[in-house]
Amino acid sequence: MSTERAVRAAEFALRHRRAFGFGWLLVLLLGGAVAVAGLGRLDQSFTASGGPGHRANQAIQERYGNGAAVAPLVAVVTWPAATDVRDTATARRFAAAVGRAAGPGARTVSYADTGDPGFLGADGRTAYALVYPGAGKPDLAGLTAVEEAAGTLRAGLRSALPEARTEVTGVLPLQHDSAEAGPGPVALAAKAACALGLLLLPALAFRSPLGTVAPLLLAGATSVGALVLVEAVAGFTEISFVVVYLVPVTALVLAVHRWAQPPETAARSAVTAGAAGAAACAALALFPAAFLRSVGIAGLAVWALSTATTLTLAPLLRSARPTKTAARAGSPRAAKAGRVRRPRAATGPLAATAGRVPGPLAVTAGRGRWPRVLPAVLGLLPLVLLAGAAPLLRVGNPEAHTLVASGPAREGLDRLTAAGLPSGVLNPLEVLVPEGADAAAVAARVARVPGVLLAAAPQAAGWRRGGAALVVVVPEAEPMTPGGAATLTSVRAALAAAFPDAGHPEAAPGPAAAPGSRDGVTGAGAVAPLVGGSGVVDRDLVDGVYGLLPYAVPAAALVAFGLLAARAGAGVAARAVCGGVLAAVGSAGALAVLWQWGPPGTGAVTGWVPLVVGTFAFCVSIDRSVALAAGGPGWAGPVAAGAGAFAVLALGIGPQVELALLVSGFAMAVLLDALTGGRPGRPVPEVRPVPRSSLQLV
């Protein structure tokens, strides 16, 4: 859409204000109900599809109905000092209690099933069992069922073994306890202060009640409409649930940006930035990775709806200002306002709409140029340094000890570590051995891999289906650590060496060829085992998603640059795209600095968080740069950044680590963008519009 058509669209909306107002009201109300009802269409597994680990987990889930990408529960028992944990009767009693408490359909394995000392602690009194509950699908409902099973298992063990100390831990129970802990008094006060700041900041910036409400209405309409579009697309392709976090925050920041612009500037910059941003997100969506496709489609929907609200809803809201405060054309007040906001020269095709505070590309007098350049350079320096830290980002779930400080699950984890057992117990691997292969031989071979605590092939019926078998592999290190990643690589390499003539390792398990092969593991031509489990999810993200970023990011940047250069000039395009890429990469670096090396010390950052935060940072940076180049007020960027930061902090401050990761990423993205957005100007009093006018509302 050309800028002239954009102006005509806004004028048309003003002439038919009732119809458009009713339409957007329907979007907010009816669309909101549809969006909430359609959340179930989104993929809720938070795993990277298409990778070898994902395909292995799918095969395990289809055959066994549990486990796979869902980490097991870990039942921990500490017997009285006089008890011998290696005693057969003691081991069987613990195994029987675990089996009864786990419920129907569960798979369990312990020392009694395997005789492997890896299930016993070094203190001689502690043992553990792995429990895969019957309902354990990798979606929100399945995860909730696993969390409920943890409470049932804990109560059942304490009833069956009253003389022993029993605990239940695991990745999901630790995350559940973190969510249940709730924010303390200080955090609640901070959340309230941020919520108040979200309301006060627009009120102070726009100096009117409408200025407080209008950006929220624009953001609400954009968010609802974008979610409905994304959920419609989810009926045809896999869309991850992470878009629910990306859409509303991006919509809010864009809404504040757009409302801060004079109407004619907002219309033109909205079309220019919207076309470039939508094209860049569409380029991301074309890459064969579910997470990239998800954030790309969500970003495309947000850009489209944000442009639509800017052209049709924003003029309606501006025209709703009280008429008694309107400045009539030719009045002394209007003349005074015109003198205050006299535009300066700007460059590029957007110069025709240069606004009231010159953008970063504006041409200024020689004496004032360097004072403007120096703050920009100083603001750019930390962003470049943080971008340099981005390659050091470690993708994966936070280490177990950082998930929660106290609670029943943390007590179980502390009991394990006190007994000398490693935290890798919480994220075992599962090897699906095909029919015809010797599961015991596979387990013996994997057990010799450095970094493996134990590998066992249980004989129980729950571990063997249709001729295939599952081998449980417990690593010493958690999968997000360098040691855990190296162990997974070594396990896959060992199995590849054991099956040199086998089918592709990602193929579905099937019948083997005639026996008689290397190490007695399998016959020649058999299908190789599949390595799944909760520990492979992070590796799939690194290989299947982050491995595409060196191609996806330049592709999106080039597409955005081409469109911006055609519509706004090469200078504007270069500044906007470079700033957007730096903001996205710098946000990832900030996450690494704060969470991996900072006080939280999580050791890793949840894999999908940098993708969502980076897309958000790129979008808001593109929009701000284009608006400034068009002559929009310099203070709009900091105000939008502050509103976005207040919004996410008001919702996310608390003890839940993954939510805190996401919230801090959003907050750092907008603050970094504001820091590098040029020197903000002072808010200029707006001239009130004449009702039923065209776009001359300033």
PDB file of C-alpha atoms in Angstrom, residues 75-79 125-128 165-167:
ATOM      1  CA  ALA A  75      11.432 -41.016  43.717  1.00  0.00           C
ATOM      2  CA  VAL A  76      14.129 -40.756  46.394  1.00  0.00           C
ATOM      3  CA  VAL A  77      14.268 -42.861  49.551  1.00  0.00           C
ATOM      4  CA  THR A  78      16.712 -42.612  52.437  1.00  0.00           C
ATOM      5  CA  TRP A  79      16.572 -45.628  54.731  1.00  0.00           C
ATOM      6  CA  ARG A 125      21.304 -45.407  52.616  1.00  0.00           C
ATOM      7  CA  THR A 126      19.811 -43.582  49.629  1.00  0.00           C
ATOM      8  CA  ALA A 127      18.279 -45.031  46.474  1.00  0.00           C
ATOM      9  CA  TYR A 128      16.127 -43.617  43.708  1.00  0.00           C
ATOM     10  CA  ARG A 165      12.474 -40.560  54.384  1.00  0.00           C
ATOM     11  CA  THR A 166      10.900 -40.324  50.943  1.00  0.00           C
ATOM     12  CA  GLU A 167      10.883 -37.426  48.476  1.00  0.00           C
TER      13      GLU A 167
END
